[in-house]
Amino acid sequence: MEEIIQNYLSPAYPWRGSLTILSQVDSTNNRLKALAKAGAPHGTAIVADHQTGGRGRRGRTFQSPANMGVYLSMLLRPPCEAQDIMHLTCAAGCAMCDAVEKAAGFRPGIKWTNDLVWEKRKLGGILTELGFTAEGKFDYAIVGIGINCCQSAQDFPPEIRDVAASLSMVTGSAVDRWKLAAAELESLWEMDKNLLRGKKEILFQYRKDCVTVGQHISLVRGEEVRHGFACDIDNDGALIVRFPDGHMEAVSSGEVSVRGMYGYV
Ligand code: BTN
């Protein structure tokens, strides 16, 4: 596995020596967090074939069976404050669209904030987690990505079968997981180069990839559900929503989850 991924990486990829490939782990984000706390450098990454405790946003589980997907986390230590990388999750979303396009030949959409989708089904998701020092100073960011590659519909548990898909279900042929892993690592490297200087361009691309904009949506906050229209993405990646009474709000991903009015997307 390790040799195959290393062979797919371009000679210029700078973080080969900080790449760990595991056949099984509880969560690549958990493992990388431990390394980050022990001082691991910028660009350290973990790829796993199987996660026993894959985590999604909002405390959800991310199904991570062996031989089916790519589960990958990368540690970044950008020289800035946390508020300067509010757009990191959007940047990672576009980077993953690039990687899927390179490895599987089609460009997925993004359901705000960061689900990779194809025709109303989820192909994967991104979990970004920030770490702070004991003094409260921003220390690191971990970008964790899970992409379904090889499942057929029957491989998904019944509760997500109608809303999940894999890359090979889209392409109708086998997708090389390790080629995808290498493409993800390279896309994250590219993303990192422009993260602080290229915010405007990143959000321009994100608006193009995001399928939520222009949709009637339901905003779910705990027990409360509100309906609105997704108008745009603001300069920090928040979703600008117009409500039936005409007032507008910028909602951030930590506050709410979004559903299409007539289904998942
Ligand atoms: C979501 O769908 O809400 C986000 C899913 C993120 C899953 C990835 S898989 C690699 C990394 N390790 C985890 O435990 N989660 C992320």
Coordinates of C-alpha atoms and ligand atoms in Angstrom, one line a residue:
M1 CA 0.0 0.0 0.0
E2 CA 2.7 2.4 1.1
E3 CA 4.9 1.8 -1.9
I4 CA 2.0 2.1 -4.3
I5 CA 1.0 5.5 -2.9
Q6 CA 4.6 6.7 -2.9
N7 CA 4.9 5.7 -6.5
Y8 CA 1.8 7.7 -7.5
L9 CA 3.1 10.8 -5.8
S10 CA 4.9 13.4 -8.0
P11 CA 8.6 13.7 -7.4
A12 CA 8.0 17.3 -6.2
Y13 CA 5.7 16.3 -3.3
P14 CA 7.6 17.6 -0.3
W15 CA 6.1 15.6 2.6
R16 CA 6.8 12.0 1.6
G17 CA 8.8 11.5 4.8
S18 CA 5.9 12.6 6.9
L19 CA 3.4 10.1 5.5
T20 CA 2.2 7.1 7.5
I21 CA 0.1 4.4 5.9
L22 CA -1.9 2.1 8.3
S23 CA -4.1 -0.9 7.5
Q24 CA -6.3 -0.1 10.5
V25 CA -6.8 2.7 13.0
D26 CA -9.6 4.0 15.2
S27 CA -9.6 7.4 13.4
T28 CA -6.9 9.0 11.3
N29 CA -7.9 12.3 12.8
N30 CA -7.4 10.9 16.4
R31 CA -4.1 9.4 15.6
L32 CA -2.9 12.6 13.9
K33 CA -4.1 14.7 16.8
A34 CA -1.8 12.7 19.1
L35 CA 1.1 13.3 16.7
A36 CA 0.3 17.0 16.5
K37 CA 0.4 17.3 20.2
A38 CA 3.8 15.6 20.2
G39 CA 5.1 18.2 17.8
A40 CA 4.7 16.6 14.3
P41 CA 5.5 19.0 11.5
H42 CA 3.4 20.7 8.9
G43 CA 2.3 18.3 6.1
T44 CA 2.3 15.2 8.3
A45 CA -0.4 12.8 7.0
I46 CA -2.0 9.5 7.7
V47 CA -3.8 7.3 5.3
A48 CA -5.7 4.2 6.5
D49 CA -7.4 1.3 4.7
H50 CA -9.9 0.9 7.5
Q51 CA -11.2 3.0 10.5
T52 CA -12.9 1.3 13.4
G53 CA -14.1 4.7 14.8
G54 CA -14.3 7.0 11.9
R55 CA -15.8 10.3 12.9
G56 CA -18.0 12.8 11.0
R57 CA -19.1 16.3 11.8
R58 CA -21.6 16.9 14.6
G59 CA -20.5 13.8 16.5
R60 CA -21.7 11.4 13.7
T61 CA -20.0 8.2 12.7
F62 CA -18.3 7.9 9.3
Q63 CA -18.6 4.4 8.0
S64 CA -15.0 3.3 7.0
P65 CA -14.9 -0.3 6.0
A66 CA -11.7 -2.0 4.8
N67 CA -11.0 -2.2 1.0
M68 CA -13.7 0.3 0.1
G69 CA -12.6 3.9 0.7
V70 CA -9.7 6.3 1.4
Y71 CA -9.5 7.7 4.9
L72 CA -6.9 10.4 5.1
S73 CA -5.9 13.2 7.5
M74 CA -3.3 15.9 7.1
L75 CA -1.8 18.2 9.7
L76 CA -1.3 21.8 8.8
R77 CA 0.4 24.5 10.9
P78 CA -0.3 27.7 8.9
P79 CA 1.5 30.7 10.3
C80 CA -1.6 32.7 11.2
E81 CA -4.5 33.0 13.6
A82 CA -7.5 30.7 13.6
Q83 CA -9.7 33.4 12.2
D84 CA -7.5 33.7 9.2
I85 CA -8.4 30.2 8.1
M86 CA -12.2 30.2 8.4
H87 CA -12.2 29.2 4.7
L88 CA -10.0 26.1 5.3
T89 CA -12.9 23.7 5.0
C90 CA -14.0 25.3 1.8
A91 CA -10.5 25.1 0.4
A92 CA -10.2 21.5 1.3
G93 CA -13.6 20.8 -0.4
C94 CA -12.3 22.3 -3.7
A95 CA -9.0 20.4 -3.3
M96 CA -10.9 17.2 -2.9
C97 CA -13.0 17.9 -6.1
D98 CA -9.6 18.4 -7.9
A99 CA -8.3 15.1 -6.5
V100 CA -11.5 13.1 -7.5
E101 CA -11.4 14.7 -11.0
K102 CA -7.7 13.6 -11.4
A103 CA -8.2 10.1 -10.1
A104 CA -11.7 9.2 -11.2
G105 CA -12.3 11.5 -14.2
F106 CA -15.4 13.5 -12.9
R107 CA -15.8 16.5 -10.7
P108 CA -18.2 16.1 -7.7
G109 CA -20.3 18.9 -6.3
I110 CA -20.0 20.1 -2.7
K111 CA -23.0 20.2 -0.4
W112 CA -22.3 23.1 2.0
T113 CA -20.2 22.9 4.0
N114 CA -18.2 19.9 3.0
D115 CA -19.9 16.9 1.7
L116 CA -18.8 15.7 -1.7
V117 CA -21.8 14.8 -3.6
W118 CA -23.0 13.4 -7.0
E119 CA -26.6 13.6 -8.0
K120 CA -28.0 14.0 -4.5
R121 CA -25.9 11.3 -3.0
K122 CA -22.9 11.7 -0.6
L123 CA -19.6 10.4 -1.9
G124 CA -17.5 11.6 1.1
G125 CA -17.0 14.2 3.8
I126 CA -14.4 16.4 5.5
L127 CA -13.9 16.9 9.2
T128 CA -11.6 19.9 10.0
E129 CA -10.4 20.2 13.6
L130 CA -8.3 22.9 15.1
G131 CA -5.9 22.6 18.1
F132 CA -4.8 25.4 20.5
T133 CA -2.0 25.7 23.0
A134 CA -2.6 25.8 26.7
E135 CA -2.4 29.6 26.4
G136 CA -5.3 29.5 23.8
K137 CA -3.1 30.3 20.8
F138 CA -3.9 28.6 17.5
D139 CA -1.5 25.7 17.1
Y140 CA -2.6 23.4 14.2
A141 CA -5.4 22.3 11.9
I142 CA -6.2 18.7 11.0
V143 CA -8.1 18.1 7.7
G144 CA -9.7 14.6 7.7
I145 CA -11.2 13.3 4.5
G146 CA -13.2 10.1 3.9
I147 CA -14.2 9.2 0.3
N148 CA -16.2 6.1 -0.7
C149 CA -14.5 4.5 -3.6
C150 CA -15.4 0.9 -4.3
Q151 CA -18.8 0.3 -2.7
S152 CA -21.8 -1.0 -4.6
A153 CA -25.2 0.2 -3.3
Q154 CA -25.6 -3.1 -1.3
D155 CA -22.3 -2.4 0.6
F156 CA -23.8 0.6 2.4
P157 CA -25.9 0.0 5.5
P158 CA -29.7 0.3 4.9
E159 CA -29.9 3.6 6.8
I160 CA -27.6 5.5 4.3
R161 CA -28.2 3.4 1.2
D162 CA -30.5 5.9 -0.4
V163 CA -28.2 8.9 0.1
A164 CA -24.7 7.4 -0.3
A165 CA -22.7 6.6 -3.3
S166 CA -19.1 5.6 -4.2
L167 CA -16.8 6.9 -7.0
S168 CA -17.1 3.6 -8.8
M169 CA -20.9 3.7 -8.7
V170 CA -20.6 7.0 -10.6
T171 CA -17.9 6.0 -13.1
G172 CA -19.2 2.4 -13.6
S173 CA -15.7 1.1 -13.3
A174 CA -13.1 0.4 -10.6
V175 CA -11.4 3.3 -9.0
D176 CA -7.8 3.0 -7.8
R177 CA -7.9 4.0 -4.2
W178 CA -4.2 4.6 -3.9
K179 CA -4.1 6.8 -6.9
L180 CA -6.9 8.8 -5.3
A181 CA -4.9 8.9 -2.0
A182 CA -1.9 10.3 -3.8
A183 CA -4.1 12.8 -5.7
E184 CA -5.6 14.0 -2.3
L185 CA -2.2 14.5 -0.8
E186 CA -1.0 16.5 -3.8
S187 CA -4.2 18.6 -3.9
L188 CA -3.8 19.4 -0.2
W189 CA -0.2 20.5 -0.8
E190 CA -1.4 22.8 -3.7
M191 CA -4.2 24.1 -1.4
D192 CA -1.7 24.9 1.3
K193 CA 0.4 27.0 -1.0
N194 CA -2.5 29.4 -1.6
L195 CA -4.4 29.1 1.6
L196 CA -3.5 32.4 3.1
R197 CA -2.8 34.5 0.0
G198 CA -5.5 33.0 -2.3
K199 CA -8.6 33.3 -0.2
K200 CA -10.5 35.2 -2.9
E201 CA -9.8 32.7 -5.6
I202 CA -10.5 29.7 -3.3
L203 CA -14.0 31.1 -2.4
F204 CA -14.6 31.9 -6.1
Q205 CA -14.0 28.2 -7.0
Y206 CA -16.0 27.1 -3.9
R207 CA -19.1 29.0 -5.1
K208 CA -18.8 27.2 -8.4
D209 CA -18.5 23.7 -6.8
C210 CA -21.1 24.3 -4.1
V211 CA -24.5 22.8 -5.2
T212 CA -26.3 24.3 -2.2
V213 CA -26.3 27.8 -3.5
G214 CA -29.5 28.6 -5.4
Q215 CA -31.5 25.9 -3.5
H216 CA -34.4 26.0 -1.1
I217 CA -33.0 24.5 2.1
S218 CA -33.9 23.5 5.6
L219 CA -31.6 24.7 8.4
V220 CA -31.5 22.4 11.4
R221 CA -30.2 23.7 14.7
G222 CA -31.0 21.1 17.5
E223 CA -34.8 20.7 17.5
E224 CA -35.4 23.8 15.5
V225 CA -35.9 23.6 11.7
R226 CA -36.2 26.7 9.6
H227 CA -36.7 27.0 5.8
G228 CA -34.9 29.5 3.6
F229 CA -33.2 30.1 0.3
A230 CA -29.4 29.7 0.0
C231 CA -28.3 32.9 -1.8
D232 CA -24.5 32.9 -1.6
I233 CA -21.3 32.1 0.3
D234 CA -19.7 34.9 2.2
N235 CA -16.0 35.7 2.4
D236 CA -15.4 33.3 5.4
G237 CA -17.4 30.4 3.8
A238 CA -20.6 31.0 5.7
L239 CA -23.9 30.4 3.9
I240 CA -26.0 33.5 3.2
V241 CA -29.7 32.5 3.6
R242 CA -32.8 34.5 2.8
F243 CA -35.8 33.7 5.0
P244 CA -39.5 34.0 3.9
D245 CA -39.9 37.3 5.7
G246 CA -37.1 38.7 3.6
H247 CA -34.4 39.0 6.2
M248 CA -30.9 37.5 5.4
E249 CA -28.5 35.7 7.7
A250 CA -25.0 34.4 7.3
V251 CA -24.9 31.0 9.0
S252 CA -21.7 29.2 9.8
S253 CA -21.1 25.5 9.6
G254 CA -20.6 25.0 13.4
E255 CA -24.1 26.3 14.1
V256 CA -26.4 24.4 11.8
S257 CA -26.7 21.5 9.4
V258 CA -28.4 22.0 6.0
R259 CA -30.7 19.7 4.1
G260 CA -32.2 20.2 0.7
M261 CA -35.9 21.0 1.1
Y262 CA -36.8 17.8 -0.7
G263 CA -34.0 15.4 0.3
Y264 CA -30.4 15.3 1.4
V265 CA -29.0 17.7 -1.1
Ligands
BTN1 C1 -18.6 14.1 7.6 O1 -19.1 13.4 6.7 O2 -19.3 14.7 8.5 C2 -17.1 14.2 7.7 C3 -16.5 12.8 7.5 C4 -15.0 12.8 7.7 C5 -14.4 11.4 7.7 C6 -12.9 11.4 7.7 S1 -12.3 9.9 7.3 C7 -10.7 10.4 7.8 C8 -10.8 11.3 9.0 N1 -10.9 10.5 10.2 C9 -12.0 10.5 10.8 O3 -12.3 9.9 11.9 N2 -12.9 11.4 10.1 C10 -12.2 11.9 9.0

